[in-house]
């Protein structure tokens, strides 16, 4: 199998969520002498396309989640073999606020951030404000992201902002979730609001002064 065919197959198994195809394809990739970094770049670009497809309503949430699982399997297999270390973009602590058990959208954001090259500490759902702060301090985070999917739990985003200020953490704070608006983000003292998964990634990079890379053609 040629390198070009391998790149096409990488995109295909991501779109189809074919976890079982990862291991044999990794063996073919190694036999063909494909640079693991280029393979990661191709997968990252495909994850962006999948994310955009979801936002346009062309793909469903399960499509994105299985693609994210395939991406994690590919990254796990390739990272130890990289000839050069992938550029580290920053550390992000992300979670759904206390009282809220909705975390699928937040998980999509986390998967896309990981695909971009961020180290993501996903705290899960129903996370107390102090846990966000403790983990952010422990890992020396650059960004704290908090999701709230209910109007009743949005107040926890304000509480987290207060805890961040109280702890004097030097982090950027981004909020998101269906009921969250730009006005609310400004009111609670957040640095940005992610309108959707792709916008959240864009805002995180903007907060850290990172320009978007050119798409890898394959």
PDB file of N, CA, C and O in Angstrom, residues 107-179:
ATOM      1  N   UNK A 107     -16.946  16.712  25.637  1.00  0.00           N
ATOM      2  CA  UNK A 107     -16.015  15.666  25.220  1.00  0.00           C
ATOM      3  C   UNK A 107     -15.560  15.851  23.774  1.00  0.00           C
ATOM      4  O   UNK A 107     -14.425  15.510  23.418  1.00  0.00           O
ATOM      5  N   UNK A 108     -16.436  16.386  22.945  1.00  0.00           N
ATOM      6  CA  UNK A 108     -16.055  16.673  21.559  1.00  0.00           C
ATOM      7  C   UNK A 108     -14.991  17.764  21.541  1.00  0.00           C
ATOM      8  O   UNK A 108     -13.987  17.668  20.826  1.00  0.00           O
ATOM      9  N   UNK A 109     -15.208  18.799  22.339  1.00  0.00           N
ATOM     10  CA  UNK A 109     -14.224  19.882  22.435  1.00  0.00           C
ATOM     11  C   UNK A 109     -12.878  19.322  22.896  1.00  0.00           C
ATOM     12  O   UNK A 109     -11.828  19.635  22.327  1.00  0.00           O
ATOM     13  N   UNK A 110     -12.912  18.469  23.918  1.00  0.00           N
ATOM     14  CA  UNK A 110     -11.678  17.883  24.450  1.00  0.00           C
ATOM     15  C   UNK A 110     -10.953  17.068  23.384  1.00  0.00           C
ATOM     16  O   UNK A 110      -9.728  17.153  23.244  1.00  0.00           O
ATOM     17  N   UNK A 111     -11.715  16.285  22.614  1.00  0.00           N
ATOM     18  CA  UNK A 111     -11.113  15.451  21.567  1.00  0.00           C
ATOM     19  C   UNK A 111     -10.467  16.306  20.484  1.00  0.00           C
ATOM     20  O   UNK A 111      -9.365  16.007  20.008  1.00  0.00           O
ATOM     21  N   UNK A 112     -11.139  17.382  20.092  1.00  0.00           N
ATOM     22  CA  UNK A 112     -10.592  18.261  19.058  1.00  0.00           C
ATOM     23  C   UNK A 112      -9.344  18.982  19.554  1.00  0.00           C
ATOM     24  O   UNK A 112      -8.383  19.168  18.807  1.00  0.00           O
ATOM     25  N   UNK A 113      -9.346  19.377  20.816  1.00  0.00           N
ATOM     26  CA  UNK A 113      -8.174  20.043  21.384  1.00  0.00           C
ATOM     27  C   UNK A 113      -6.982  19.093  21.436  1.00  0.00           C
ATOM     28  O   UNK A 113      -5.849  19.476  21.129  1.00  0.00           O
ATOM     29  N   UNK A 114      -7.236  17.843  21.812  1.00  0.00           N
ATOM     30  CA  UNK A 114      -6.168  16.849  21.832  1.00  0.00           C
ATOM     31  C   UNK A 114      -5.614  16.632  20.431  1.00  0.00           C
ATOM     32  O   UNK A 114      -4.406  16.497  20.235  1.00  0.00           O
ATOM     33  N   UNK A 115      -6.519  16.605  19.448  1.00  0.00           N
ATOM     34  CA  UNK A 115      -6.102  16.407  18.063  1.00  0.00           C
ATOM     35  C   UNK A 115      -5.229  17.559  17.580  1.00  0.00           C
ATOM     36  O   UNK A 115      -4.343  17.374  16.746  1.00  0.00           O
ATOM     37  N   UNK A 116      -5.457  18.750  18.124  1.00  0.00           N
ATOM     38  CA  UNK A 116      -4.676  19.921  17.721  1.00  0.00           C
ATOM     39  C   UNK A 116      -3.285  19.929  18.346  1.00  0.00           C
ATOM     40  O   UNK A 116      -2.386  20.602  17.854  1.00  0.00           O
ATOM     41  N   UNK A 117      -3.107  19.186  19.440  1.00  0.00           N
ATOM     42  CA  UNK A 117      -1.798  19.153  20.082  1.00  0.00           C
ATOM     43  C   UNK A 117      -1.773  19.681  21.506  1.00  0.00           C
ATOM     44  O   UNK A 117      -0.706  19.892  22.085  1.00  0.00           O
ATOM     45  N   UNK A 118      -2.945  19.884  22.095  1.00  0.00           N
ATOM     46  CA  UNK A 118      -3.015  20.326  23.490  1.00  0.00           C
ATOM     47  C   UNK A 118      -3.006  19.120  24.422  1.00  0.00           C
ATOM     48  O   UNK A 118      -3.481  18.042  24.061  1.00  0.00           O
ATOM     49  N   UNK A 119      -2.486  19.318  25.618  1.00  0.00           N
ATOM     50  CA  UNK A 119      -2.602  18.310  26.661  1.00  0.00           C
ATOM     51  C   UNK A 119      -3.875  18.643  27.423  1.00  0.00           C
ATOM     52  O   UNK A 119      -3.978  19.711  28.036  1.00  0.00           O
ATOM     53  N   UNK A 120      -4.843  17.745  27.367  1.00  0.00           N
ATOM     54  CA  UNK A 120      -6.162  18.021  27.939  1.00  0.00           C
ATOM     55  C   UNK A 120      -6.408  17.177  29.184  1.00  0.00           C
ATOM     56  O   UNK A 120      -6.235  15.957  29.165  1.00  0.00           O
ATOM     57  N   UNK A 121      -6.821  17.840  30.241  1.00  0.00           N
ATOM     58  CA  UNK A 121      -7.189  17.164  31.484  1.00  0.00           C
ATOM     59  C   UNK A 121      -8.709  17.267  31.602  1.00  0.00           C
ATOM     60  O   UNK A 121      -9.245  18.292  32.024  1.00  0.00           O
ATOM     61  N   UNK A 122      -9.387  16.204  31.176  1.00  0.00           N
ATOM     62  CA  UNK A 122     -10.848  16.182  31.143  1.00  0.00           C
ATOM     63  C   UNK A 122     -11.370  15.686  32.490  1.00  0.00           C
ATOM     64  O   UNK A 122     -11.240  14.506  32.822  1.00  0.00           O
ATOM     65  N   UNK A 123     -11.975  16.582  33.250  1.00  0.00           N
ATOM     66  CA  UNK A 123     -12.430  16.249  34.599  1.00  0.00           C
ATOM     67  C   UNK A 123     -13.787  15.558  34.628  1.00  0.00           C
ATOM     68  O   UNK A 123     -14.237  15.126  35.684  1.00  0.00           O
ATOM     69  N   UNK A 124     -14.447  15.480  33.468  1.00  0.00           N
ATOM     70  CA  UNK A 124     -15.742  14.814  33.423  1.00  0.00           C
ATOM     71  C   UNK A 124     -16.896  15.764  33.682  1.00  0.00           C
ATOM     72  O   UNK A 124     -16.848  16.932  33.315  1.00  0.00           O
ATOM     73  N   UNK A 125     -17.925  15.262  34.355  1.00  0.00           N
ATOM     74  CA  UNK A 125     -19.133  16.054  34.598  1.00  0.00           C
ATOM     75  C   UNK A 125     -19.380  16.228  36.091  1.00  0.00           C
ATOM     76  O   UNK A 125     -18.767  15.550  36.916  1.00  0.00           O
ATOM     77  N   UNK A 126     -20.276  17.166  36.417  1.00  0.00           N
ATOM     78  CA  UNK A 126     -20.638  17.440  37.808  1.00  0.00           C
ATOM     79  C   UNK A 126     -19.392  17.756  38.645  1.00  0.00           C
ATOM     80  O   UNK A 126     -19.177  17.180  39.709  1.00  0.00           O
ATOM     81  N   UNK A 127     -18.577  18.676  38.126  1.00  0.00           N
ATOM     82  CA  UNK A 127     -17.288  18.991  38.755  1.00  0.00           C
ATOM     83  C   UNK A 127     -17.383  20.269  39.605  1.00  0.00           C
ATOM     84  O   UNK A 127     -17.718  21.333  39.084  1.00  0.00           O
ATOM     85  N   UNK A 128     -17.079  20.190  40.893  1.00  0.00           N
ATOM     86  CA  UNK A 128     -17.094  21.375  41.756  1.00  0.00           C
ATOM     87  C   UNK A 128     -16.043  22.395  41.317  1.00  0.00           C
ATOM     88  O   UNK A 128     -14.980  22.024  40.801  1.00  0.00           O
ATOM     89  N   UNK A 129     -16.322  23.658  41.537  1.00  0.00           N
ATOM     90  CA  UNK A 129     -15.412  24.732  41.138  1.00  0.00           C
ATOM     91  C   UNK A 129     -14.018  24.546  41.732  1.00  0.00           C
ATOM     92  O   UNK A 129     -13.004  24.767  41.061  1.00  0.00           O
ATOM     93  N   UNK A 130     -13.961  24.134  42.984  1.00  0.00           N
ATOM     94  CA  UNK A 130     -12.659  23.982  43.635  1.00  0.00           C
ATOM     95  C   UNK A 130     -11.821  22.873  43.013  1.00  0.00           C
ATOM     96  O   UNK A 130     -10.590  22.929  43.040  1.00  0.00           O
ATOM     97  N   UNK A 131     -12.482  21.865  42.441  1.00  0.00           N
ATOM     98  CA  UNK A 131     -11.745  20.780  41.781  1.00  0.00           C
ATOM     99  C   UNK A 131     -11.088  21.303  40.504  1.00  0.00           C
ATOM    100  O   UNK A 131      -9.944  20.958  40.192  1.00  0.00           O
ATOM    101  N   UNK A 132     -11.812  22.154  39.767  1.00  0.00           N
ATOM    102  CA  UNK A 132     -11.221  22.800  38.588  1.00  0.00           C
ATOM    103  C   UNK A 132      -9.944  23.537  38.993  1.00  0.00           C
ATOM    104  O   UNK A 132      -8.897  23.401  38.359  1.00  0.00           O
ATOM    105  N   UNK A 133     -10.064  24.329  40.043  1.00  0.00           N
ATOM    106  CA  UNK A 133      -8.953  25.171  40.490  1.00  0.00           C
ATOM    107  C   UNK A 133      -7.774  24.329  40.966  1.00  0.00           C
ATOM    108  O   UNK A 133      -6.614  24.599  40.619  1.00  0.00           O
ATOM    109  N   UNK A 134      -8.067  23.300  41.746  1.00  0.00           N
ATOM    110  CA  UNK A 134      -7.000  22.441  42.270  1.00  0.00           C
ATOM    111  C   UNK A 134      -6.235  21.759  41.146  1.00  0.00           C
ATOM    112  O   UNK A 134      -5.004  21.693  41.159  1.00  0.00           O
ATOM    113  N   UNK A 135      -6.973  21.237  40.147  1.00  0.00           N
ATOM    114  CA  UNK A 135      -6.302  20.555  39.044  1.00  0.00           C
ATOM    115  C   UNK A 135      -5.522  21.549  38.178  1.00  0.00           C
ATOM    116  O   UNK A 135      -4.415  21.248  37.731  1.00  0.00           O
ATOM    117  N   UNK A 136      -6.099  22.718  37.953  1.00  0.00           N
ATOM    118  CA  UNK A 136      -5.416  23.731  37.147  1.00  0.00           C
ATOM    119  C   UNK A 136      -4.096  24.131  37.792  1.00  0.00           C
ATOM    120  O   UNK A 136      -3.078  24.297  37.114  1.00  0.00           O
ATOM    121  N   UNK A 137      -4.113  24.280  39.107  1.00  0.00           N
ATOM    122  CA  UNK A 137      -2.885  24.635  39.821  1.00  0.00           C
ATOM    123  C   UNK A 137      -1.877  23.486  39.759  1.00  0.00           C
ATOM    124  O   UNK A 137      -0.683  23.703  39.530  1.00  0.00           O
ATOM    125  N   UNK A 138      -2.364  22.270  39.935  1.00  0.00           N
ATOM    126  CA  UNK A 138      -1.489  21.097  39.967  1.00  0.00           C
ATOM    127  C   UNK A 138      -0.766  20.870  38.646  1.00  0.00           C
ATOM    128  O   UNK A 138       0.423  20.533  38.627  1.00  0.00           O
ATOM    129  N   UNK A 139      -1.474  21.057  37.526  1.00  0.00           N
ATOM    130  CA  UNK A 139      -0.868  20.771  36.213  1.00  0.00           C
ATOM    131  C   UNK A 139      -0.314  22.022  35.545  1.00  0.00           C
ATOM    132  O   UNK A 139       0.189  21.964  34.429  1.00  0.00           O
ATOM    133  N   UNK A 140      -0.425  23.171  36.239  1.00  0.00           N
ATOM    134  CA  UNK A 140       0.040  24.436  35.678  1.00  0.00           C
ATOM    135  C   UNK A 140      -0.670  24.726  34.355  1.00  0.00           C
ATOM    136  O   UNK A 140      -0.038  24.961  33.318  1.00  0.00           O
ATOM    137  N   UNK A 141      -1.988  24.717  34.402  1.00  0.00           N
ATOM    138  CA  UNK A 141      -2.807  24.882  33.201  1.00  0.00           C
ATOM    139  C   UNK A 141      -2.699  26.285  32.609  1.00  0.00           C
ATOM    140  O   UNK A 141      -2.457  27.264  33.315  1.00  0.00           O
ATOM    141  N   UNK A 142      -2.885  26.346  31.299  1.00  0.00           N
ATOM    142  CA  UNK A 142      -2.930  27.624  30.590  1.00  0.00           C
ATOM    143  C   UNK A 142      -4.375  28.097  30.428  1.00  0.00           C
ATOM    144  O   UNK A 142      -4.642  29.295  30.374  1.00  0.00           O
ATOM    145  N   UNK A 143      -5.271  27.121  30.329  1.00  0.00           N
ATOM    146  CA  UNK A 143      -6.687  27.407  30.088  1.00  0.00           C
ATOM    147  C   UNK A 143      -7.549  26.561  31.012  1.00  0.00           C
ATOM    148  O   UNK A 143      -7.248  25.388  31.252  1.00  0.00           O
ATOM    149  N   UNK A 144      -8.635  27.153  31.497  1.00  0.00           N
ATOM    150  CA  UNK A 144      -9.672  26.400  32.202  1.00  0.00           C
ATOM    151  C   UNK A 144     -10.952  26.581  31.400  1.00  0.00           C
ATOM    152  O   UNK A 144     -11.338  27.710  31.080  1.00  0.00           O
ATOM    153  N   UNK A 145     -11.588  25.460  31.044  1.00  0.00           N
ATOM    154  CA  UNK A 145     -12.826  25.522  30.278  1.00  0.00           C
ATOM    155  C   UNK A 145     -13.964  24.877  31.046  1.00  0.00           C
ATOM    156  O   UNK A 145     -13.820  23.762  31.558  1.00  0.00           O
ATOM    157  N   UNK A 146     -15.093  25.579  31.140  1.00  0.00           N
ATOM    158  CA  UNK A 146     -16.235  25.071  31.896  1.00  0.00           C
ATOM    159  C   UNK A 146     -17.497  25.066  31.045  1.00  0.00           C
ATOM    160  O   UNK A 146     -17.877  26.087  30.476  1.00  0.00           O
ATOM    161  N   UNK A 147     -18.144  23.917  30.983  1.00  0.00           N
ATOM    162  CA  UNK A 147     -19.373  23.767  30.205  1.00  0.00           C
ATOM    163  C   UNK A 147     -20.580  23.692  31.129  1.00  0.00           C
ATOM    164  O   UNK A 147     -20.524  23.075  32.193  1.00  0.00           O
ATOM    165  N   UNK A 148     -21.673  24.338  30.710  1.00  0.00           N
ATOM    166  CA  UNK A 148     -22.945  24.271  31.443  1.00  0.00           C
ATOM    167  C   UNK A 148     -24.056  24.148  30.413  1.00  0.00           C
ATOM    168  O   UNK A 148     -24.170  24.980  29.516  1.00  0.00           O
ATOM    169  N   UNK A 149     -24.855  23.108  30.527  1.00  0.00           N
ATOM    170  CA  UNK A 149     -25.911  22.863  29.546  1.00  0.00           C
ATOM    171  C   UNK A 149     -27.300  23.217  30.065  1.00  0.00           C
ATOM    172  O   UNK A 149     -28.283  23.021  29.355  1.00  0.00           O
ATOM    173  N   UNK A 150     -27.373  23.729  31.283  1.00  0.00           N
ATOM    174  CA  UNK A 150     -28.668  24.113  31.844  1.00  0.00           C
ATOM    175  C   UNK A 150     -28.569  25.513  32.439  1.00  0.00           C
ATOM    176  O   UNK A 150     -27.525  25.891  32.978  1.00  0.00           O
ATOM    177  N   UNK A 151     -29.653  26.257  32.347  1.00  0.00           N
ATOM    178  CA  UNK A 151     -29.649  27.612  32.907  1.00  0.00           C
ATOM    179  C   UNK A 151     -29.442  27.578  34.419  1.00  0.00           C
ATOM    180  O   UNK A 151     -28.881  28.513  34.995  1.00  0.00           O
ATOM    181  N   UNK A 152     -29.866  26.497  35.042  1.00  0.00           N
ATOM    182  CA  UNK A 152     -29.727  26.388  36.495  1.00  0.00           C
ATOM    183  C   UNK A 152     -28.289  26.133  36.927  1.00  0.00           C
ATOM    184  O   UNK A 152     -27.931  26.386  38.083  1.00  0.00           O
ATOM    185  N   UNK A 153     -27.463  25.620  36.011  1.00  0.00           N
ATOM    186  CA  UNK A 153     -26.073  25.334  36.377  1.00  0.00           C
ATOM    187  C   UNK A 153     -25.103  26.395  35.863  1.00  0.00           C
ATOM    188  O   UNK A 153     -23.918  26.354  36.190  1.00  0.00           O
ATOM    189  N   UNK A 154     -25.609  27.336  35.086  1.00  0.00           N
ATOM    190  CA  UNK A 154     -24.739  28.405  34.582  1.00  0.00           C
ATOM    191  C   UNK A 154     -24.103  29.207  35.711  1.00  0.00           C
ATOM    192  O   UNK A 154     -22.988  29.719  35.571  1.00  0.00           O
ATOM    193  N   UNK A 155     -24.812  29.296  36.833  1.00  0.00           N
ATOM    194  CA  UNK A 155     -24.283  30.049  37.969  1.00  0.00           C
ATOM    195  C   UNK A 155     -22.960  29.466  38.463  1.00  0.00           C
ATOM    196  O   UNK A 155     -22.139  30.180  39.049  1.00  0.00           O
ATOM    197  N   UNK A 156     -22.761  28.172  38.220  1.00  0.00           N
ATOM    198  CA  UNK A 156     -21.507  27.540  38.630  1.00  0.00           C
ATOM    199  C   UNK A 156     -20.326  28.091  37.828  1.00  0.00           C
ATOM    200  O   UNK A 156     -19.192  28.078  38.303  1.00  0.00           O
ATOM    201  N   UNK A 157     -20.597  28.559  36.614  1.00  0.00           N
ATOM    202  CA  UNK A 157     -19.527  29.171  35.824  1.00  0.00           C
ATOM    203  C   UNK A 157     -19.067  30.472  36.478  1.00  0.00           C
ATOM    204  O   UNK A 157     -17.881  30.792  36.470  1.00  0.00           O
ATOM    205  N   UNK A 158     -20.016  31.197  37.045  1.00  0.00           N
ATOM    206  CA  UNK A 158     -19.655  32.417  37.775  1.00  0.00           C
ATOM    207  C   UNK A 158     -18.870  32.061  39.037  1.00  0.00           C
ATOM    208  O   UNK A 158     -17.868  32.706  39.361  1.00  0.00           O
ATOM    209  N   UNK A 159     -19.327  31.019  39.726  1.00  0.00           N
ATOM    210  CA  UNK A 159     -18.634  30.585  40.943  1.00  0.00           C
ATOM    211  C   UNK A 159     -17.198  30.178  40.627  1.00  0.00           C
ATOM    212  O   UNK A 159     -16.269  30.500  41.380  1.00  0.00           O
ATOM    213  N   UNK A 160     -17.014  29.485  39.504  1.00  0.00           N
ATOM    214  CA  UNK A 160     -15.670  29.061  39.116  1.00  0.00           C
ATOM    215  C   UNK A 160     -14.790  30.269  38.809  1.00  0.00           C
ATOM    216  O   UNK A 160     -13.613  30.304  39.189  1.00  0.00           O
ATOM    217  N   UNK A 161     -15.356  31.265  38.143  1.00  0.00           N
ATOM    218  CA  UNK A 161     -14.599  32.490  37.854  1.00  0.00           C
ATOM    219  C   UNK A 161     -14.124  33.133  39.152  1.00  0.00           C
ATOM    220  O   UNK A 161     -12.979  33.599  39.256  1.00  0.00           O
ATOM    221  N   UNK A 162     -14.997  33.137  40.149  1.00  0.00           N
ATOM    222  CA  UNK A 162     -14.644  33.719  41.448  1.00  0.00           C
ATOM    223  C   UNK A 162     -13.543  32.913  42.128  1.00  0.00           C
ATOM    224  O   UNK A 162     -12.625  33.478  42.732  1.00  0.00           O
ATOM    225  N   UNK A 163     -13.631  31.580  42.022  1.00  0.00           N
ATOM    226  CA  UNK A 163     -12.616  30.714  42.640  1.00  0.00           C
ATOM    227  C   UNK A 163     -11.259  30.889  41.951  1.00  0.00           C
ATOM    228  O   UNK A 163     -10.216  30.854  42.602  1.00  0.00           O
ATOM    229  N   UNK A 164     -11.289  31.075  40.639  1.00  0.00           N
ATOM    230  CA  UNK A 164     -10.045  31.291  39.890  1.00  0.00           C
ATOM    231  C   UNK A 164      -9.387  32.592  40.334  1.00  0.00           C
ATOM    232  O   UNK A 164      -8.176  32.653  40.563  1.00  0.00           O
ATOM    233  N   UNK A 165     -10.203  33.636  40.470  1.00  0.00           N
ATOM    234  CA  UNK A 165      -9.665  34.929  40.916  1.00  0.00           C
ATOM    235  C   UNK A 165      -9.156  34.846  42.350  1.00  0.00           C
ATOM    236  O   UNK A 165      -8.096  35.383  42.684  1.00  0.00           O
ATOM    237  N   UNK A 166      -9.912  34.147  43.191  1.00  0.00           N
ATOM    238  CA  UNK A 166      -9.531  34.009  44.598  1.00  0.00           C
ATOM    239  C   UNK A 166      -8.198  33.268  44.738  1.00  0.00           C
ATOM    240  O   UNK A 166      -7.370  33.599  45.588  1.00  0.00           O
ATOM    241  N   UNK A 167      -8.001  32.263  43.877  1.00  0.00           N
ATOM    242  CA  UNK A 167      -6.769  31.469  43.924  1.00  0.00           C
ATOM    243  C   UNK A 167      -5.612  32.164  43.205  1.00  0.00           C
ATOM    244  O   UNK A 167      -4.479  31.685  43.244  1.00  0.00           O
ATOM    245  N   UNK A 168      -5.923  33.286  42.535  1.00  0.00           N
ATOM    246  CA  UNK A 168      -4.918  34.063  41.793  1.00  0.00           C
ATOM    247  C   UNK A 168      -4.199  33.216  40.746  1.00  0.00           C
ATOM    248  O   UNK A 168      -2.980  33.328  40.557  1.00  0.00           O
ATOM    249  N   UNK A 169      -4.981  32.365  40.072  1.00  0.00           N
ATOM    250  CA  UNK A 169      -4.412  31.537  39.014  1.00  0.00           C
ATOM    251  C   UNK A 169      -4.189  32.377  37.764  1.00  0.00           C
ATOM    252  O   UNK A 169      -5.056  33.155  37.365  1.00  0.00           O
ATOM    253  N   UNK A 170      -3.045  32.201  37.144  1.00  0.00           N
ATOM    254  CA  UNK A 170      -2.749  32.918  35.906  1.00  0.00           C
ATOM    255  C   UNK A 170      -3.178  32.051  34.723  1.00  0.00           C
ATOM    256  O   UNK A 170      -2.353  31.478  34.006  1.00  0.00           O
ATOM    257  N   UNK A 171      -4.484  31.940  34.549  1.00  0.00           N
ATOM    258  CA  UNK A 171      -5.039  31.137  33.465  1.00  0.00           C
ATOM    259  C   UNK A 171      -6.068  31.959  32.702  1.00  0.00           C
ATOM    260  O   UNK A 171      -6.588  32.954  33.207  1.00  0.00           O
ATOM    261  N   UNK A 172      -6.344  31.519  31.484  1.00  0.00           N
ATOM    262  CA  UNK A 172      -7.443  32.080  30.719  1.00  0.00           C
ATOM    263  C   UNK A 172      -8.658  31.196  30.965  1.00  0.00           C
ATOM    264  O   UNK A 172      -8.530  29.975  31.098  1.00  0.00           O
ATOM    265  N   UNK A 173      -9.820  31.810  31.012  1.00  0.00           N
ATOM    266  CA  UNK A 173     -11.045  31.084  31.357  1.00  0.00           C
ATOM    267  C   UNK A 173     -12.046  31.177  30.211  1.00  0.00           C
ATOM    268  O   UNK A 173     -12.413  32.270  29.780  1.00  0.00           O
ATOM    269  N   UNK A 174     -12.471  30.020  29.708  1.00  0.00           N
ATOM    270  CA  UNK A 174     -13.444  29.982  28.619  1.00  0.00           C
ATOM    271  C   UNK A 174     -14.660  29.178  29.056  1.00  0.00           C
ATOM    272  O   UNK A 174     -14.527  28.152  29.731  1.00  0.00           O
ATOM    273  N   UNK A 175     -15.835  29.667  28.694  1.00  0.00           N
ATOM    274  CA  UNK A 175     -17.079  28.987  29.056  1.00  0.00           C
ATOM    275  C   UNK A 175     -17.837  28.595  27.795  1.00  0.00           C
ATOM    276  O   UNK A 175     -17.604  29.133  26.714  1.00  0.00           O
ATOM    277  N   UNK A 176     -18.748  27.632  27.952  1.00  0.00           N
ATOM    278  CA  UNK A 176     -19.534  27.192  26.816  1.00  0.00           C
ATOM    279  C   UNK A 176     -20.754  26.424  27.272  1.00  0.00           C
ATOM    280  O   UNK A 176     -20.941  26.180  28.465  1.00  0.00           O
ATOM    281  N   UNK A 177     -21.589  26.043  26.302  1.00  0.00           N
ATOM    282  CA  UNK A 177     -22.825  25.338  26.606  1.00  0.00           C
ATOM    283  C   UNK A 177     -23.992  26.013  25.913  1.00  0.00           C
ATOM    284  O   UNK A 177     -23.946  27.222  25.643  1.00  0.00           O
ATOM    285  N   UNK A 178     -25.032  25.251  25.630  1.00  0.00           N
ATOM    286  CA  UNK A 178     -26.174  25.750  24.861  1.00  0.00           C
ATOM    287  C   UNK A 178     -26.773  27.066  25.367  1.00  0.00           C
ATOM    288  O   UNK A 178     -27.050  27.963  24.570  1.00  0.00           O
ATOM    289  N   UNK A 179     -26.998  27.231  26.677  1.00  0.00           N
ATOM    290  CA  UNK A 179     -27.632  28.473  27.139  1.00  0.00           C
ATOM    291  C   UNK A 179     -26.667  29.635  27.355  1.00  0.00           C
ATOM    292  O   UNK A 179     -27.088  30.751  27.664  1.00  0.00           O
TER     293      UNK A 179
END
